[in-house]
Amino acid sequence: MAAAKKLMSVSRDWRERDVRVVLVALIIAVATVATIALFANQLQRTLVSSASSFLAADRQLEAENGRPVPVEWLEEARNRGLETGQMIEFSTMVFGESGFQLVSVKAVSDEYPLRGEIEIQPSQDAPREIVGGGPGQGEIWVNPRLLRLLALNIGDTLEVGSRKLEITRLLIREPDGGFRLSSLAPRVMMHVDDVSSTGVLQEGSRVEFVYLFAGADPVLEDYYQWLEPQLEPSHEWEGVRDGETFSRSLERAERFLLLGGSLAVLLAAVAVAVASRQYALSQRDTVALLKTLGLTGKGIGRLYLRRLALWGIVGIVGGLAVALPLFWLLVRLLSDVLERPVDFYLDPAALTPALMTALVSLFAFAYPPIRRLRSVPAMRVLRSQPGETGREAIPDMVLAVVAIFGLVWLYAGELALVVSLLGGLVLLLTVLALVGWLMVSVLRRVRGGGNAWRLALVGLYRHRQASMAQMAVFAMTLMLAATLVLVRSSLLDDWQAQLPDDAPNHFLINIAPESVDEVETFWSERGAPLDTVYPMVRGRLTELNDRPVKEAVSKDERVNALNRELNLTWMAELPDDNRLVEGEWFAPGVTEGVSVEAELAGRLGLKLGDRLTFTIGSEKITEPVTSIRTVQWDSMKPNFYMAFPPNGGLTDMPGTWITSFHLAEGNKLLLNEFSRQYPTVSVLEIDHIITRIQEIVRQVTQAIEAILALILAAALVVMAAVVSATLRDRQREGALLRTLGGQQSLLVRSTMLEFALLGFVAGVLGVLAAEAAVYALQVRMFEGTFRWHWQVILPIPVLSAGLLALFGRWQLRPVLSVSPMLLLRRLE
Amino acid sequence: MNQMTDLRKADASPMLRVAGLTHKVRLETDTLTILQGVNLEINRGESVAIVGRSGSGKTTLLGLLAGLDTPSEGTVELDGSEISGLSEDERAKLRARRVGFVFQSFQLLPALSALENVMLPLELAGIEAPEKRARDLLERVGLGERLTHTPRQLSGGEQQRVAIARAFASDPAILFADEPTGNLDNRTGQSVSDLLMDLNREQGTTLVMVTHDERLAARCGRQLHIEAGVLTEPDTAREMAD
Ligand SMILES: Nc1ncnc2c1ncn2[C@@H]1O[C@H](COP(=O)(O)OP(=O)(O)OP(=O)(O)O)[C@@H](O)[C@H]1O
Ligand SMILES: [Mg+2]
C-alpha cells in the first residue's frame, strides 16, 4: 500500500501545518511535563538532602533526659535497613596549657554525618576543606575562636576531663550547626567512643543523646510508627519538615512547581485540541474522496488511528529528546548555584506524568474530532455539504474538560488547586460566552465599507465562531500565564521579605544587665548596630488556672514547651513582626498580664483571662493571659512564647539579655575583640545557616524561573497554533479582497485592528480571570494576602492587543507579497 | 466459483435500475424536493449523458446513482445490488470494485504524485501490481513523463487526465462523471472528452455523465434531460432501446 501509506506517513504529515502544530504541542507538552517532573523530583531530593543536612540525617531522635535510648531501638532501625549514627552533646570545661574555657562538645560516631558535610581547616592559614566524617579517636576538632581564647595551636593537646586529645583540625562548620541556645560556648568535636574515658558525664549532668537516622521516607515512617509508642516525653523525633525555618518555603516551591506543571498540561491540551480539530476539518475532502474510492469507515478509522499512534510516538520521543538535555542543563545550573556537584536523580517514574499527558492529549483532545471523520459523507466529493456546526464539538469539550480535570488532579494531587484553576476557567468561559453574545449582537449591525474599523468589525463578525474560539484560547492562555507570573512574584517577594540581605545573622546571649549599654555602644561604634535587646529569664510554666499544668493539659497535647524551660521576657512594645490575634497589648504603665504566642496558646487551649503560673528558680509568679500574638519564627530575631509587661513581676527575677544583629562577612574578626572584652557574652553565629537558606531560596527561584520560561514558550506556541488555525481562510479572503481591488494598506490596517481588538478583549478577560485564580490560590493555598496587581492588569491587555496585531500582520505576509492570482491558485 | 455465477447472472441484468427515486432535503423552515419520481434503466456498456440547467438536480442524481448518498424514497439498483439495502461500508466496497469517478474539480490528493494518485484506488481494491497498471494508464493518457509530479505542478487538463487514469485504474464496471470538462477550456475539454470516450469504449465501461457540453452529450449513446428534479428522456432513444 505504497500510496496509502505515504498518505499517512509522518514525514508527509509534517508538511501539513495543523499536524505540525499538533506535533509541536505534543512535544512541548511532553517536554514541559517531563522536565518539570524530572526537575521537581531532582529539586525535591536535592532540597531534602540539603535540608536533611541540617540534621546531619533524615531524622533525629533526641533524648533530653540525659540517658541513652535502649540499644534495641537502634538495632531495630538497622534491621529495617536504616543507616544510624550517634552523637552526645554536652557542655564542659576544657583545659589548655594557658587556661580553661567552657565549651560545647559534640561527640560523634564514625557514621556522622549521615547527610551533609563538615567544613574544616587543617590549620589557621590553610584553605577550608569539606570532609565527610568527624574526628577519629584521640583527636579533637575545635572552633578557631577557642584556639585564640586559649592561645593554642594545631597539634597541641586539650584536656577534656581526664582525657587528653590532640587538636588536629579547625572546625568551621558542621552540617547540623543548629541554632540552639544550649550551644553558647565555642564548639569542639570529638569521637563518641572517647566520651566515657573523659569521665565528665556524671549522673544528672546536662547531656543530650542524639541518634541519627537516614533512609527511604516510607521506611523511616514505618520505623517511627513502631517507635512512637515507646517514646517518653523527653524524647523528641525530629524530621526535616517540622519546624525547620524554610520548610514553608519548600512546600510553597513544591506547590508552585505543581501548579506550573498543571498549567503546562492545560496549555498543551488546548493547542492539541485546536490544531487537531483544524486538521480534521482539513481532512474532510480527503476522507470523502477515499470513501468514494471505496475505503470503508472502519478502514478510515484505522488509518487515522495508526496516524495518531505515530503522532504519539513522535510526541513522546521528541518530547523526551527535548526534556532530557533541558533537564541536564537545569541540573548543571543547579550545581552552579549551589557551588557544589549535584547528583542526577533520573527517576523513570517521574516520566509517567509526561506519558500520561501524551496519551490523554492524544485521546481526549486530538482523537474526538478525528474520530468524526469516519462519518464524513462521501457525497462531499460532488458538492460541498453543510460543514460542522460546532455543535458536534460539544461532547468533545465535555470530554476535554473531564480529561483536564482528571489530569491536573492526578498530576498535582491537590483538589483545591484543580478547583481554583477550573473555577477560574469556567468563570472565564461564562464571561466569554456573554461577551461573545454581546459582540455578535452589536457587530451584526455593522455593515462593510471602505473604512478599516468597519472592515475589522465585519471581519470579527464574519469569523465569529473562530473569533470566539480564538478569544477563549487567548484569554485562557493569558490567564494561565498571568496566574503563573503573579503567583511567582508574590512568592518571591514573600521570600525576599522573609530573609533580607541584612537579616540578623548573629545572636548575643547572656549579656549581663549592667553591660547592655556598653555592648550596644561597642557594636554601634563598629557599624553593626544591635536590634532590640530583650531581657531573658528562664522559667517553667507549671500551673494553669491554679492546677498543675501537666494535669490541666490532656496527654495528647503535651507540648514540648512544657518539658523544658521557656525563655520569658518583658517588652513595652509589640515587636514589628508580631501580630495580635486576641486581646490587647499592654497599655503604658500596666504591670500585670502575659502575652502568649498563638500556636502554643492553641495547643494548650489557653483563653484570655486564663491564669498562668511560672516557676523561676524557687519563685513563682502568676499572671492572667491578656493577649495572644503570632510570632515570626523564621525572622532570625529573638522570639518569645511568653512576654510580660515592663516593671511587672518578672523584672526582679535574675536574667540576662539577648539580641541579634547583622554582621557583615568581612567584619567577623570583630568577634574576637568583642569576646576578649566581654568574655561572658556568648556569640551565636548563624550566618552560615542564613546563607544556606538564602541559597535554597535562590535555587528554588531559579527552578521556578526556568519552568516559567518553558511554560510561557508553550503559551506562545498555543497562541501561534490558534492564530494559524484560520490562516487559510483569511489568506483566501485577503487574496479575494485584493483581487476585487482592495488596497493593501486597508487590508493591513483592518486585519491588524481586528486582531488587536480580539487581543484586547481576551487580555482583559484573561487578566481578570487570572486575578480570580490568584485570589483563590493565594488565599487558599499559599496562605498569603491578596492585592490587585495593577502592574499586570493594565499592560497585559495592551500587550496582547499589540502582540496579536503583529501576529495578524505576520500571517498576512503571503497575501501581500504574492500576486492574487498565484495565491488563489495556491489556496485552491 | 460463487462470484463467477454472480457475475454471469449480473451480466444479464441492467447495470443500473432506478425506480420511483425521490430526494428531499430538510431546510431550516421547510423541505426542498430536489428529485421527483425518477425512473431509469441503464444497460451494460451504455453511455448516458444527463443534461439540464444549473440547479436542476444533476449532481444530486449522480450522487444517488453512485451510492454516495441514499435517496429519501425509491430504489437504486447498481450492478445487481439494491443500494439503500446496503450499509455505508458495503456501498464503499462496491464502489472500490465496480465504480469509477471523474469530477469537475479533479479531486486529486495534492500530497500524492500523479502515479500515487492513480495507484490509490488500486491499492484500496487490493489489486495486484498496482504500480505497473498505474504507469500503463498514465502512459495511455499521455502523462508518462509526469509520473512524479504533484497535482500543483500540473495544469487543469493534465490533472483531469490523471483523474481519468485513476477512474479507469480499478477497471470499473461503471463510470460516473460530473461535468468532467466543466473546468477546462474548449480545446482542452475536447481532448479530455476524447480520452474519456476512447477509454470507455476500449474498456467497455458503462458511462453516466453529467455535462453542460452539448457536443460531449451528443457523443453519448443516450441523453437524458432533467428539469426541476424531473427526469425526461427524448422519446427516440427510449423507443429505439426498447
Ligand atoms: N444538501 C442540500 N441542502 C440544500 N439544498 C440542496 C442540497 N443538495 C442540493 N440542494 C439544492 O438542490 C438543487 C440541485 O442541486 P444540484 O447540485 O444537484 O444541481 P446541479 O444540477 O448539479 O447544478 P449545477 O449544474 O449548477 O451543478 C440546488 O438548488 C441545490 O441548491
Ligand atoms: Mg452539479
Short mmCIF file of C-alpha atoms in Angstrom, two decimals, chain A residues 12 48 107 116 141 235 249 268 280 450 575 594:
data_model
loop_
_atom_site.label_atom_id
_atom_site.label_comp_id
_atom_site.label_asym_id
_atom_site.label_seq_id
_atom_site.Cartn_x
_atom_site.Cartn_y
_atom_site.Cartn_z
CA ARG A 12 4.17 13.78 4.83
CA VAL A 48 15.55 17.47 51.09
CA ALA A 107 30.96 13.77 70.28
CA GLY A 116 25.68 16.83 54.64
CA TRP A 141 38.50 19.48 66.30
CA HIS A 235 12.33 12.06 73.56
CA SER A 249 9.27 27.89 51.51
CA ALA A 268 -0.70 21.71 25.65
CA ALA A 280 -9.80 17.08 10.98
CA GLY A 450 -14.06 51.09 2.97
CA PRO A 575 7.74 43.69 68.00
CA VAL A 594 1.15 37.98 79.96
#
